[in-house]
mmCIF file of C-alpha atoms in Angstrom:
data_model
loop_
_atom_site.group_PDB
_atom_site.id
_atom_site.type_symbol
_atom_site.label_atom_id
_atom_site.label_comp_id
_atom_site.label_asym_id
_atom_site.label_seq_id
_atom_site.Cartn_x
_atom_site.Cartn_y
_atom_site.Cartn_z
ATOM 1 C CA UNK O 60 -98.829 -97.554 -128.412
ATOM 2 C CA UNK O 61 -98.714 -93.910 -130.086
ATOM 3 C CA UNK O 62 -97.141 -92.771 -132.466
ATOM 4 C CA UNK O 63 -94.330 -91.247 -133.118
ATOM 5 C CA UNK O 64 -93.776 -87.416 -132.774
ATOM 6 C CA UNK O 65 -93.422 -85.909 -135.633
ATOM 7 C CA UNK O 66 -90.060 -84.052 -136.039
ATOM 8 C CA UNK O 67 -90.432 -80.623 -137.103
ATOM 9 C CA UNK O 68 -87.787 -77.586 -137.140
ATOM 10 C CA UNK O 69 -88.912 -74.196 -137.152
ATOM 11 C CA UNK O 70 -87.361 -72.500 -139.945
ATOM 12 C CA UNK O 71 -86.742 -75.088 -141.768
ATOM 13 C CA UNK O 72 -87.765 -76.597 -145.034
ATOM 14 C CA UNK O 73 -90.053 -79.773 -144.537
ATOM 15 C CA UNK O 74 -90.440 -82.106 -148.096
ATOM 16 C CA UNK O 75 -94.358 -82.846 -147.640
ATOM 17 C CA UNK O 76 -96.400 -85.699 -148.934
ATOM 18 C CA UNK O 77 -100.099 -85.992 -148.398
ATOM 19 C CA UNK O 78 -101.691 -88.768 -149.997
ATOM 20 C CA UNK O 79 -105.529 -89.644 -150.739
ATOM 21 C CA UNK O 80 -107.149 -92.700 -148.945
ATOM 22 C CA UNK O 81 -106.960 -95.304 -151.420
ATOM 23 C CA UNK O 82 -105.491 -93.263 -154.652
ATOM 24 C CA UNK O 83 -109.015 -91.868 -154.779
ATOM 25 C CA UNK O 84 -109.090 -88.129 -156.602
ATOM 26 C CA UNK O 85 -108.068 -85.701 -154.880
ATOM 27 C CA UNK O 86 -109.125 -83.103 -157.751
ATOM 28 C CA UNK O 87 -111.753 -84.007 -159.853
ATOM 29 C CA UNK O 88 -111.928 -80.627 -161.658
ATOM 30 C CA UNK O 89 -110.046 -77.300 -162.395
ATOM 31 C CA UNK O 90 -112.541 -75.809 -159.872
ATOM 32 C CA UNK O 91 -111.308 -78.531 -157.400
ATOM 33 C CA UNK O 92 -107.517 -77.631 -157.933
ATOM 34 C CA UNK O 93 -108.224 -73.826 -157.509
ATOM 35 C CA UNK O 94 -110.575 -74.555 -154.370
ATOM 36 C CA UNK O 95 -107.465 -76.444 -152.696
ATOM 37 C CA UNK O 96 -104.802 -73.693 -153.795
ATOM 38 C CA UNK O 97 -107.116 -71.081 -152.254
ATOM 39 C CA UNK O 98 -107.201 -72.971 -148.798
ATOM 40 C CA UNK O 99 -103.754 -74.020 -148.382
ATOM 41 C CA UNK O 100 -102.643 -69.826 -149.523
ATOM 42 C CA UNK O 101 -105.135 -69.105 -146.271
ATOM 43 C CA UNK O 102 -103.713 -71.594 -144.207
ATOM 44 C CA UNK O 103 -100.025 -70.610 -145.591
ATOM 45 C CA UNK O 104 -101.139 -67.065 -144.141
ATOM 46 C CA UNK O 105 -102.686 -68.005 -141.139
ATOM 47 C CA UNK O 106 -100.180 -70.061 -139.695
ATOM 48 C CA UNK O 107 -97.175 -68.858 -141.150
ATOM 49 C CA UNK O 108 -95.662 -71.114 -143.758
ATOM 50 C CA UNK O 109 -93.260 -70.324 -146.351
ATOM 51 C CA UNK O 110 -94.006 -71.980 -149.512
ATOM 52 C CA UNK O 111 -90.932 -72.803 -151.566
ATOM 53 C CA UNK O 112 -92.305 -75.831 -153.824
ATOM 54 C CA UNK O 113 -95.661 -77.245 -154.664
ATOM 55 C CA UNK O 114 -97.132 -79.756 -157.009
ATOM 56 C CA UNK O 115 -100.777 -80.995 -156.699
ATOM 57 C CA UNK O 116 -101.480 -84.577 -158.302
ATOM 58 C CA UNK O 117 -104.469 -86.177 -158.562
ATOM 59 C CA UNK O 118 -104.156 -88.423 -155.390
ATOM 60 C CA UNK O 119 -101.601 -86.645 -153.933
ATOM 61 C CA UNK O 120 -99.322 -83.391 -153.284
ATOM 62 C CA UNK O 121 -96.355 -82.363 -152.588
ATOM 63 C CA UNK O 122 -95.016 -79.196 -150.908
ATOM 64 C CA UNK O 123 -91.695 -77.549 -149.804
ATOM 65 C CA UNK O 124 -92.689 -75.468 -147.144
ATOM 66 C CA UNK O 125 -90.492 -74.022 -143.905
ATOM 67 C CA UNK O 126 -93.124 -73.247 -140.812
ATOM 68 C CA UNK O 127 -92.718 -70.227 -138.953
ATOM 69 C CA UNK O 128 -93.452 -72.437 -135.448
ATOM 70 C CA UNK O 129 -93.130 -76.135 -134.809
ATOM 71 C CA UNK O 130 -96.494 -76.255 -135.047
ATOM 72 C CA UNK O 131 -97.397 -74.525 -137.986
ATOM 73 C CA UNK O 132 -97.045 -77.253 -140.685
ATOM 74 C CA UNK O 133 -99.809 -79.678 -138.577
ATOM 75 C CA UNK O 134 -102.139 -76.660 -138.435
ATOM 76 C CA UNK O 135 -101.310 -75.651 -141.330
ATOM 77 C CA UNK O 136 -101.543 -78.659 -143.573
ATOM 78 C CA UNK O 137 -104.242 -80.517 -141.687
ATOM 79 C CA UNK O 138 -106.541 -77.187 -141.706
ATOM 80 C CA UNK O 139 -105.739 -77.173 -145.995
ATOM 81 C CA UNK O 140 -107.008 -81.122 -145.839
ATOM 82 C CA UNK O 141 -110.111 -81.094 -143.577
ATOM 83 C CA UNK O 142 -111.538 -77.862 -145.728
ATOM 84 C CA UNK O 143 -110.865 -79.476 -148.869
ATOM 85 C CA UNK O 144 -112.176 -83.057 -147.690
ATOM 86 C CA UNK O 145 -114.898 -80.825 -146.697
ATOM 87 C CA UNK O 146 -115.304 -79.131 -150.108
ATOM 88 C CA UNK O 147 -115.064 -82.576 -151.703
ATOM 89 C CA UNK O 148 -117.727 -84.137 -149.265
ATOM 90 C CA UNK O 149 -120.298 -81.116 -150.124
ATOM 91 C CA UNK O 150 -120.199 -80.682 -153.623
ATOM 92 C CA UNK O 151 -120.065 -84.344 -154.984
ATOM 93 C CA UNK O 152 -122.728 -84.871 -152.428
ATOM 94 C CA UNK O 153 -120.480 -87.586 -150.100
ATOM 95 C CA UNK O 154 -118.896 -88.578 -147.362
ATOM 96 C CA UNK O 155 -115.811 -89.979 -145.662
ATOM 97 C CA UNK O 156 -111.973 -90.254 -145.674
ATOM 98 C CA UNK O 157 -110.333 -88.180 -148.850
ATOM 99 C CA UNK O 158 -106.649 -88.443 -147.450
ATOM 100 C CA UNK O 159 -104.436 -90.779 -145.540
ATOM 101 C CA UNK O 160 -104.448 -90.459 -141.786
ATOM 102 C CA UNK O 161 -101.256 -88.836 -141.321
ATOM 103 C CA UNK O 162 -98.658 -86.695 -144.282
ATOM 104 C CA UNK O 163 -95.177 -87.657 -144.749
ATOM 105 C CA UNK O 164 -92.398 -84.373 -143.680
ATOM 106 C CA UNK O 165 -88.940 -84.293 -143.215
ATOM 107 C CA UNK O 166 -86.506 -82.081 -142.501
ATOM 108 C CA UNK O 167 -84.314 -80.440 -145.930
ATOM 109 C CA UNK O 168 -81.080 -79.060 -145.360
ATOM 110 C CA UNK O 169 -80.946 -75.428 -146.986
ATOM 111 C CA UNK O 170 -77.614 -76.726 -148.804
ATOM 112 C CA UNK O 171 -77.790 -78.329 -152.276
ATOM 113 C CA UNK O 172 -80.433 -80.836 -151.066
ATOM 114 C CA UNK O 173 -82.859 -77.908 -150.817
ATOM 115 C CA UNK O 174 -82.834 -77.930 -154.749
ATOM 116 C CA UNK O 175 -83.012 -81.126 -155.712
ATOM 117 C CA UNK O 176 -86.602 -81.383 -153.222
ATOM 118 C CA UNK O 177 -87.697 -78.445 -155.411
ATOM 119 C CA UNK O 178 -87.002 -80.435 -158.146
ATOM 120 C CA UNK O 179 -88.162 -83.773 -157.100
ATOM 121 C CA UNK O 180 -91.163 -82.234 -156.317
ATOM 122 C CA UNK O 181 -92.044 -80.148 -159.623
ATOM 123 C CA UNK O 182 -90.422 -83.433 -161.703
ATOM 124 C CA UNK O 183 -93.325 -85.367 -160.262
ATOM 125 C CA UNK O 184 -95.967 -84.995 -162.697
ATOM 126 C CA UNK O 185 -93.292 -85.632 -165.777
ATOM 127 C CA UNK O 186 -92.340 -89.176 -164.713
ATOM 128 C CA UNK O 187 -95.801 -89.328 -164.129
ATOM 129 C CA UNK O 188 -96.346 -88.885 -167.753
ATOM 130 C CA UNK O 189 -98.850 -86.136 -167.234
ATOM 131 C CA UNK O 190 -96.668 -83.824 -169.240
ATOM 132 C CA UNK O 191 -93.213 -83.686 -171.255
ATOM 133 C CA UNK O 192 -92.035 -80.604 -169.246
ATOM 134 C CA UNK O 193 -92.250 -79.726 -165.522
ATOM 135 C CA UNK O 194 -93.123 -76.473 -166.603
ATOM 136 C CA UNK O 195 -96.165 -77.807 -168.829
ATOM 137 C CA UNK O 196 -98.224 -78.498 -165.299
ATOM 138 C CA UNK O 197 -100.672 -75.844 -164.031
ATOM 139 C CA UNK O 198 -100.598 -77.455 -160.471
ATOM 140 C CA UNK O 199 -96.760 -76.949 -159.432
ATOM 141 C CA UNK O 200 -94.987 -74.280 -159.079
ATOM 142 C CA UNK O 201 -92.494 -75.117 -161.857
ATOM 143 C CA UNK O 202 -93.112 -72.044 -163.718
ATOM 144 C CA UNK O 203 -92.521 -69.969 -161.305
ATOM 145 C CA UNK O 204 -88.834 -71.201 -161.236
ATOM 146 C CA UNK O 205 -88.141 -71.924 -164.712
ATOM 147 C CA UNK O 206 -90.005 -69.341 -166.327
ATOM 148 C CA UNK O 207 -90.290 -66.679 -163.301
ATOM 149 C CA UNK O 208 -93.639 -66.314 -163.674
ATOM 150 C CA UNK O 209 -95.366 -64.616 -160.932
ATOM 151 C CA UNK O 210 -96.934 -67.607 -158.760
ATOM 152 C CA UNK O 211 -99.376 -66.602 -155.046
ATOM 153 C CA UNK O 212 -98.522 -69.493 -153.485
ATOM 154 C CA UNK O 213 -95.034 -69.355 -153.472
ATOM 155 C CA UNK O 214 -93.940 -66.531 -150.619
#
């Protein structure tokens, strides 16, 4: 039977969750972090997605993002993850699976629930213990909201 079609609104905010095939790393390294940030920004170009909320994790990420096209956030999102699967595969000399088959979206109302994804989202690596403050995480763009610094992702 296939699946089911994934429900996407042009426009709109999507809450996205990508994780790694079996919790694996994701990021091994700064270097692996920016690699990823650089792909998704040319993807997020490319294809036309407004970034409103990231966080990268370990073995997973999370992004706010509203596509400019229904089709945008597959391209979009699967481009980011076969380049850095790719990236993974060639410079730690592997091969294989890095993420899940599929990522998570749904829709986010632009009312009040629009904040609180923003804020699920750059909260993550805090009840993850990684750090005390959101803003304490170099992979989110929590500083960008709390602190207004300047972040390229975030359009």
């Amino acid at each position: 039977m296939p699946r089911a079609a994934r429900l996407v609104v042009a426009g709109h905010p999507h809450h996205i969750l990508q994780k790694t095939f079996e919790g694996r790393p994701a990021f091994y390294d700064m270097g692996d972090y920016f690699a990823f940030l650089e792909q998704l920004r040319r993807f997020r170009d490319q294809y036309r997605l407004e970034i409103l909320a990231w966080c990268l994790m370990p073995d997973h990420f999370h992004l706010l993002a509203a596509p400019e096209k229904t089709d945008a956030l597959a391209k979009g999102i699967g481009s980011t993850c076969l380049v850095h699967s790719q990236h993974l595969n060639r410079k730690y000399k592997r091969s294989g699976h890095i993420w899940q088959a599929r990522f998570y979206s749904a829709v986010v109302d632009r009312g009040d629930y629009l904040l609180a994804a923003a804020r699920t989202i750059e909260l993550n690596p805090v009840r993850a213990g990684k750090v005390r403050r959101a803003e304490e995480w170099p992979w989110s763009s929590a500083r960008h909201h709390l602190t207004g610094r300047r972040d390229p992702l975030v359009n």
